[in-house]
Coordinates of N, CA and C in Angstrom, one line a residue:
X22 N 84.5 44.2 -14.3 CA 84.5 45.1 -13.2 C 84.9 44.3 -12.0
X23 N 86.1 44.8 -11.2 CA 86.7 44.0 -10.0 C 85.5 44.1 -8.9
X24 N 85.3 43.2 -8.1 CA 84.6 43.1 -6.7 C 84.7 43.7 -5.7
X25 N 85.9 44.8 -6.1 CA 85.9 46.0 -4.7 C 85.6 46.8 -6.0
X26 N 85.4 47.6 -7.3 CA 84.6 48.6 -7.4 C 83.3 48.4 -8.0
X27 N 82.6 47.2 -8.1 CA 81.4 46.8 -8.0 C 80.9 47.2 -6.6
X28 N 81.5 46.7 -5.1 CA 80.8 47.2 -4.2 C 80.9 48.9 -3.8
X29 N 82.2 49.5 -4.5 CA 81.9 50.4 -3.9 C 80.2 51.4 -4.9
X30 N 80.4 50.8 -6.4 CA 79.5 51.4 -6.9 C 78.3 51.4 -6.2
X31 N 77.7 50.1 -5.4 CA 77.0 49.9 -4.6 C 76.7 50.7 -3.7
X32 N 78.2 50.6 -2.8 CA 77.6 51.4 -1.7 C 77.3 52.8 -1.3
X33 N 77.8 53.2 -2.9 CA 77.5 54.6 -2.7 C 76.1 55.2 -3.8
X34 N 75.9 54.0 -3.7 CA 74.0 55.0 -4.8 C 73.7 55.4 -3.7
X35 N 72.6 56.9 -3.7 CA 72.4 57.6 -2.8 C 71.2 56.6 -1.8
X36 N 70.7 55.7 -2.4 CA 69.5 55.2 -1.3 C 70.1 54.2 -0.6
X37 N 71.1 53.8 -1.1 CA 72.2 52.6 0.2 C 72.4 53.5 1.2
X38 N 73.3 54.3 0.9 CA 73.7 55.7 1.8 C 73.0 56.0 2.7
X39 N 71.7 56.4 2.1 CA 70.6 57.4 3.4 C 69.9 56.0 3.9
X40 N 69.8 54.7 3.5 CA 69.3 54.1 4.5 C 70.3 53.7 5.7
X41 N 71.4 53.8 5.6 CA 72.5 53.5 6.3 C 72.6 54.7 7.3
X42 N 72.5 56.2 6.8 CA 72.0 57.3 8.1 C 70.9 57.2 8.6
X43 N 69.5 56.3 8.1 CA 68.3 56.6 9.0 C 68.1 55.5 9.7
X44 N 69.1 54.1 9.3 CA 69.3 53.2 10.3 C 70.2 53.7 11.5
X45 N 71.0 54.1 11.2 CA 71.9 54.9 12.7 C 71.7 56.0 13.1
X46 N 70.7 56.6 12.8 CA 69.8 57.9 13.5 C 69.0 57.1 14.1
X47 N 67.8 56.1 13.5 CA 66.9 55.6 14.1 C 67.2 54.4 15.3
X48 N 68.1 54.4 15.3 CA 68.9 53.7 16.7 C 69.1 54.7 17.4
X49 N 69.6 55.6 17.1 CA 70.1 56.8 18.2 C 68.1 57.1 19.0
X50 N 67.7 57.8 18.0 CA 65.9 57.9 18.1 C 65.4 56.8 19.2
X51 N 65.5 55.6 18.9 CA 65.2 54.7 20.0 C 65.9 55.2 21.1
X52 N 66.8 55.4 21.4 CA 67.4 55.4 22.7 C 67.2 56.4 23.4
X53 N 66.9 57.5 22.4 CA 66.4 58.7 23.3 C 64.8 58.5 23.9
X54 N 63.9 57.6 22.6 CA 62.4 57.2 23.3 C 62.8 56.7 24.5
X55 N 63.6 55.5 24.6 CA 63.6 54.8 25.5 C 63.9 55.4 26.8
X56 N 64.6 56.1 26.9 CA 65.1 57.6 28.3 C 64.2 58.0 28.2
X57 N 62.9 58.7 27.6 CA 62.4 59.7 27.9 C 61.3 59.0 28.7
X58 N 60.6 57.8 27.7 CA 59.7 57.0 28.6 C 60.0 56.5 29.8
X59 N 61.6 55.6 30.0 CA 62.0 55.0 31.8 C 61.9 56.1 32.3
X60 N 63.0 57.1 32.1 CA 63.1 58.2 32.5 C 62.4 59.3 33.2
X61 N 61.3 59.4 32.6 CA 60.5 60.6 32.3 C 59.0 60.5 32.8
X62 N 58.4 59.5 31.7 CA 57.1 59.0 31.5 C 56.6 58.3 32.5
X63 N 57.3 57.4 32.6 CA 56.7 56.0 33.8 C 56.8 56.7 35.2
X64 N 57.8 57.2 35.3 CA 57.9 57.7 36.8 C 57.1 58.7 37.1
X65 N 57.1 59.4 36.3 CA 55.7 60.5 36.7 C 54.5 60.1 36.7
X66 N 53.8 59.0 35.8 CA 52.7 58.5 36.1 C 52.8 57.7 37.3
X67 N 54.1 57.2 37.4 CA 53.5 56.2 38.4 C 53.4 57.1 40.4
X68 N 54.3 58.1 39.9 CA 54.1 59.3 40.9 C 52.6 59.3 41.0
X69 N 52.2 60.2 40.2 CA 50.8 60.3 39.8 C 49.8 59.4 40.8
X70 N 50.0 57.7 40.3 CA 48.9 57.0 40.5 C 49.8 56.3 41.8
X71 N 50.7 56.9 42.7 CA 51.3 56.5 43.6 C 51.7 55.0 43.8
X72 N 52.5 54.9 42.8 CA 52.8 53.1 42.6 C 54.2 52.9 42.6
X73 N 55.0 54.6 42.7 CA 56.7 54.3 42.3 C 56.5 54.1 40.1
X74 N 57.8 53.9 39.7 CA 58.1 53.7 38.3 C 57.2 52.9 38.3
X75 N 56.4 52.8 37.4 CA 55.3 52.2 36.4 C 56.5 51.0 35.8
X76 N 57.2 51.6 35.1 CA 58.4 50.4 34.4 C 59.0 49.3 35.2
X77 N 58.5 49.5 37.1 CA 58.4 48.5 37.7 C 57.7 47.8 38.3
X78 N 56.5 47.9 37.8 CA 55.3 46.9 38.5 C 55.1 45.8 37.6
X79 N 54.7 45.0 38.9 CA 54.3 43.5 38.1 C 53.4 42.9 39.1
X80 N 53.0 41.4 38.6 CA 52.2 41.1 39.6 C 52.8 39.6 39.8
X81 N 52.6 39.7 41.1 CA 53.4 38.3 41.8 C 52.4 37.4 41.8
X82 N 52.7 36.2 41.4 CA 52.1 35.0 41.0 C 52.4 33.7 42.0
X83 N 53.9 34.0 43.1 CA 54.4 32.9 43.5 C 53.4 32.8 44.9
X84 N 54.6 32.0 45.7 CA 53.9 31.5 46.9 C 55.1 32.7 47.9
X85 N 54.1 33.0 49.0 CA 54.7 33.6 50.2 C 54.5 34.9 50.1
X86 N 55.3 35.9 50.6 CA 55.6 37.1 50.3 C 55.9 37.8 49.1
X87 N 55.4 39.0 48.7 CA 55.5 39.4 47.7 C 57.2 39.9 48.0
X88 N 57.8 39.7 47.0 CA 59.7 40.5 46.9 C 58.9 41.8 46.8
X89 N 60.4 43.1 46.9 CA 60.0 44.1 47.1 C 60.4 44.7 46.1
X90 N 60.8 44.2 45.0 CA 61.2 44.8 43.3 C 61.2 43.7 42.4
X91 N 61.1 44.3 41.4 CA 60.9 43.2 40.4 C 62.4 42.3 40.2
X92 N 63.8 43.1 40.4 CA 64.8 42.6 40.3 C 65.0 41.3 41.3
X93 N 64.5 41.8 42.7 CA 64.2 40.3 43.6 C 63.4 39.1 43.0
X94 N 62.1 39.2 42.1 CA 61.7 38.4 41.5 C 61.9 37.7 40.7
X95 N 62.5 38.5 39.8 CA 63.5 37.8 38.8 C 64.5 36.7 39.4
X96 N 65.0 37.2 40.4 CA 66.2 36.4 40.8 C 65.5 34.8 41.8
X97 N 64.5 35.4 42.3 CA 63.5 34.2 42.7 C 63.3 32.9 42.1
X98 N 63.0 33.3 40.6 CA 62.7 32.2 40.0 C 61.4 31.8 40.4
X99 N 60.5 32.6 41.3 CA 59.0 32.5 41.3 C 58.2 33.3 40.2
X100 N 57.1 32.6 39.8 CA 55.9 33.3 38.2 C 55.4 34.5 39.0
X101 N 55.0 34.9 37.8 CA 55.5 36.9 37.8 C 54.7 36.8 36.6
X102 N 53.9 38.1 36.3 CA 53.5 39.5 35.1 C 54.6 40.6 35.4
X103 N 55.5 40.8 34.4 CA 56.3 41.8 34.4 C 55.1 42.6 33.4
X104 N 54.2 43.7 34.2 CA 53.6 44.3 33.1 C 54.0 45.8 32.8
X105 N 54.7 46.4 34.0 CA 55.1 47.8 34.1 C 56.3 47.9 32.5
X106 N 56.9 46.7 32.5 CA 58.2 46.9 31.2 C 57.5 46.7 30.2
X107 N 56.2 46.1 29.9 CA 55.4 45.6 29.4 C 55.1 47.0 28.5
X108 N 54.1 47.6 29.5 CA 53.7 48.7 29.2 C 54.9 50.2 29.1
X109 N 56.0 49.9 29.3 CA 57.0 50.8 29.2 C 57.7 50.6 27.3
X110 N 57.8 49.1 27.0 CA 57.9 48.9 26.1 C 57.2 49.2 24.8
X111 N 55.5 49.5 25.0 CA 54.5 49.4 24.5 C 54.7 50.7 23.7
X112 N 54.8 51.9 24.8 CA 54.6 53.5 25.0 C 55.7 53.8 24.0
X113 N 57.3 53.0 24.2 CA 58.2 53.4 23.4 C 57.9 52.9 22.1
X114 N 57.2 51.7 21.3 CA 57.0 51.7 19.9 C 55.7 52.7 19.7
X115 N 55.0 53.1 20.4 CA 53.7 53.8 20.0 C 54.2 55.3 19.8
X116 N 55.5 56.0 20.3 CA 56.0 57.0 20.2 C 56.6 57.2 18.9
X117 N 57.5 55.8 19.1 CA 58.7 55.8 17.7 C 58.1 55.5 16.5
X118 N 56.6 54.4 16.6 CA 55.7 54.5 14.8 C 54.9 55.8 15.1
X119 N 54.6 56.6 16.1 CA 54.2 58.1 16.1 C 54.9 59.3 14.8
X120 N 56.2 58.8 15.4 CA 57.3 59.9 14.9 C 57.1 59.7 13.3
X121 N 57.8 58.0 13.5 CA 58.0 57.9 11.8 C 56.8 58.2 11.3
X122 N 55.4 57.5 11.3 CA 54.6 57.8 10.5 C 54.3 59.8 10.4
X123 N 54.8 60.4 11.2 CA 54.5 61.9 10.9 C 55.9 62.1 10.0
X124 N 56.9 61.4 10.0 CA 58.3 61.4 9.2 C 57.5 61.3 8.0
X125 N 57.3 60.1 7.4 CA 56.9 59.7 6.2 C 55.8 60.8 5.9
X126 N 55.2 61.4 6.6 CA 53.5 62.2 6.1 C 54.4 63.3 5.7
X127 N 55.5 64.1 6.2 CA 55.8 65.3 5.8 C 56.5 65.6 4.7
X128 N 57.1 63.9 4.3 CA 58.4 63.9 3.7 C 57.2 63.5 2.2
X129 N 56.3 62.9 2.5 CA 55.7 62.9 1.6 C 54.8 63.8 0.2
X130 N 54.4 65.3 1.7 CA 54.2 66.2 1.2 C 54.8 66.8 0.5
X131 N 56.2 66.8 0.8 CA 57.1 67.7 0.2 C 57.5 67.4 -1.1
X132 N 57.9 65.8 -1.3 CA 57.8 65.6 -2.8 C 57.0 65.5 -3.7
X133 N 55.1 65.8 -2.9 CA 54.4 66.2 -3.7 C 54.4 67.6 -4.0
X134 N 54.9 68.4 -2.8 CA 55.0 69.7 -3.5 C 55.8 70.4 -4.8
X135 N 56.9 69.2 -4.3 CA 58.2 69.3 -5.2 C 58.0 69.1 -6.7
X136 N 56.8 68.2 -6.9 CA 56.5 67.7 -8.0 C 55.5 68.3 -8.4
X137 N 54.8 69.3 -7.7 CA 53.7 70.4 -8.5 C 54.5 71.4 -8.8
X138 N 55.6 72.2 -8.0 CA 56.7 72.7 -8.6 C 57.3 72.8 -9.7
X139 N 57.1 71.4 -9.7 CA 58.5 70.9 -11.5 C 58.2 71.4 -12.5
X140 N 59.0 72.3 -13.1 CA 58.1 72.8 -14.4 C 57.8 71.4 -15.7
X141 N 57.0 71.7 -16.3 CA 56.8 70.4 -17.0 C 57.2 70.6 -18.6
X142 N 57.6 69.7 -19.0 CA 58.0 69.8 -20.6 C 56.5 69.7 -21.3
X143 N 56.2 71.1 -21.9 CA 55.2 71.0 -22.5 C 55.1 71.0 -24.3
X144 N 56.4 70.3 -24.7 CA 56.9 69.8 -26.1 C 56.3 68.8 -26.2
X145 N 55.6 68.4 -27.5 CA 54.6 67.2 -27.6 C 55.7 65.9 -28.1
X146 N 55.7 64.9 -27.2 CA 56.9 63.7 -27.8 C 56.7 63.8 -29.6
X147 N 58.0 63.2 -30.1 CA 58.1 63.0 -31.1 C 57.4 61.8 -31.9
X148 N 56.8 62.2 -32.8 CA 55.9 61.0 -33.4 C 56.6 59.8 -33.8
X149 N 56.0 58.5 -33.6 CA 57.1 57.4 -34.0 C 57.5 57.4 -35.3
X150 N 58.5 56.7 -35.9 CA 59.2 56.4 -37.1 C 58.0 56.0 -38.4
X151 N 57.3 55.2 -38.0 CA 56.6 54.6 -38.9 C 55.6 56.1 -39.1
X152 N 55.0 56.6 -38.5 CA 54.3 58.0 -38.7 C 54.6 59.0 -39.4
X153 N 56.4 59.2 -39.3 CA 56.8 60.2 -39.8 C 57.5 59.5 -41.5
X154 N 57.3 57.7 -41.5 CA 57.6 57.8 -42.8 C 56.2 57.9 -43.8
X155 N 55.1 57.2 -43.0 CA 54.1 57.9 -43.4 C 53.4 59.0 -44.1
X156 N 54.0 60.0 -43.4 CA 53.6 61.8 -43.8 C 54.6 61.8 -45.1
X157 N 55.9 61.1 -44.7 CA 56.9 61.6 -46.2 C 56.0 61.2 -47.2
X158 N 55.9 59.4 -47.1 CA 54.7 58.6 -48.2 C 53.8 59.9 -49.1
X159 N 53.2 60.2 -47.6 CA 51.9 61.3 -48.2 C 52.4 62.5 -48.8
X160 N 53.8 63.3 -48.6 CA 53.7 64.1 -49.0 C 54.0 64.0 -50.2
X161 N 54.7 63.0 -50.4 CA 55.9 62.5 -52.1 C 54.7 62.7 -52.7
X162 N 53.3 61.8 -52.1 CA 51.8 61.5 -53.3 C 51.6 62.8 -53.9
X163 N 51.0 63.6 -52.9 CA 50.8 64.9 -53.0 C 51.7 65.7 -54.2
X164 N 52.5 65.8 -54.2 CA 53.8 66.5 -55.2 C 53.4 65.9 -56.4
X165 N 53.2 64.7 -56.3 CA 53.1 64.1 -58.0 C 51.9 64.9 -58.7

């Protein structure tokens, strides 16, 4: 078997496939967490607790005046707690193992349902070889 239809055999069993769509959905999925939290989440709480975006607070560590954004900080090159991205970061994996683990719970059900569904073969397997030459044994005796 040549090396290009070895890999295509590969790449197309169905579980290469679909991890290859739930790796590029779940990138897409991140990016929409990520919007919804900068976006969305931080700024309303930080409305809320009157601090501006949450996704931008930190705490200044240097000498003198505090800069007046984190971006000026950064560029300072004075010590800093970036904790607002901190906690912006935190909220986006706590959402995204939110999702999947309710992914996995439902997907799980289903193939248990799927599997009380199945109808089941209720034909009793075939008895092994040595069993069934056994019975001949016994029945040849019998006849004599």
């Amino acid at each position: 078997m040549g090396l290009i239809s070895e890999f295509k055999a590969f790449a197309m069993k169905g579980n290469v496939v679909d991890m290859a769509v739930g790796v590029i959905i779940g990138g897409a999925f991140g990016k929409i967490v990520t919007s919804m939290v900068g976006d969305i989440i931080m700024p309303v709480v930080g409305s809320l607790a009157r601090t501006g975006s949450l996704g931008e607070q930190y705490l200044y560590l240097g000498e003198g005046d505090r800069p007046a954004s984190l971006a000026l900080v950064r560029e300072s090159g004075q010590p800093y707690v970036a904790w607002g991205p901190f906690l912006e970061t935190t909220i986006n994996f706590l959402i995204i193992a939110m999702s999947i683990f309710l992914m996995v719970k439902v997907m799980n059900k289903a193939m248990s349902l799927a599997a009380k569904n199945e109808p089941k073969d209720e034909t009793p397997p075939a008895p092994p070889e040595d069993i069934l030459l056994l019975r001949e044994i016994r029945d040849s005796l019998q006849s004599m």
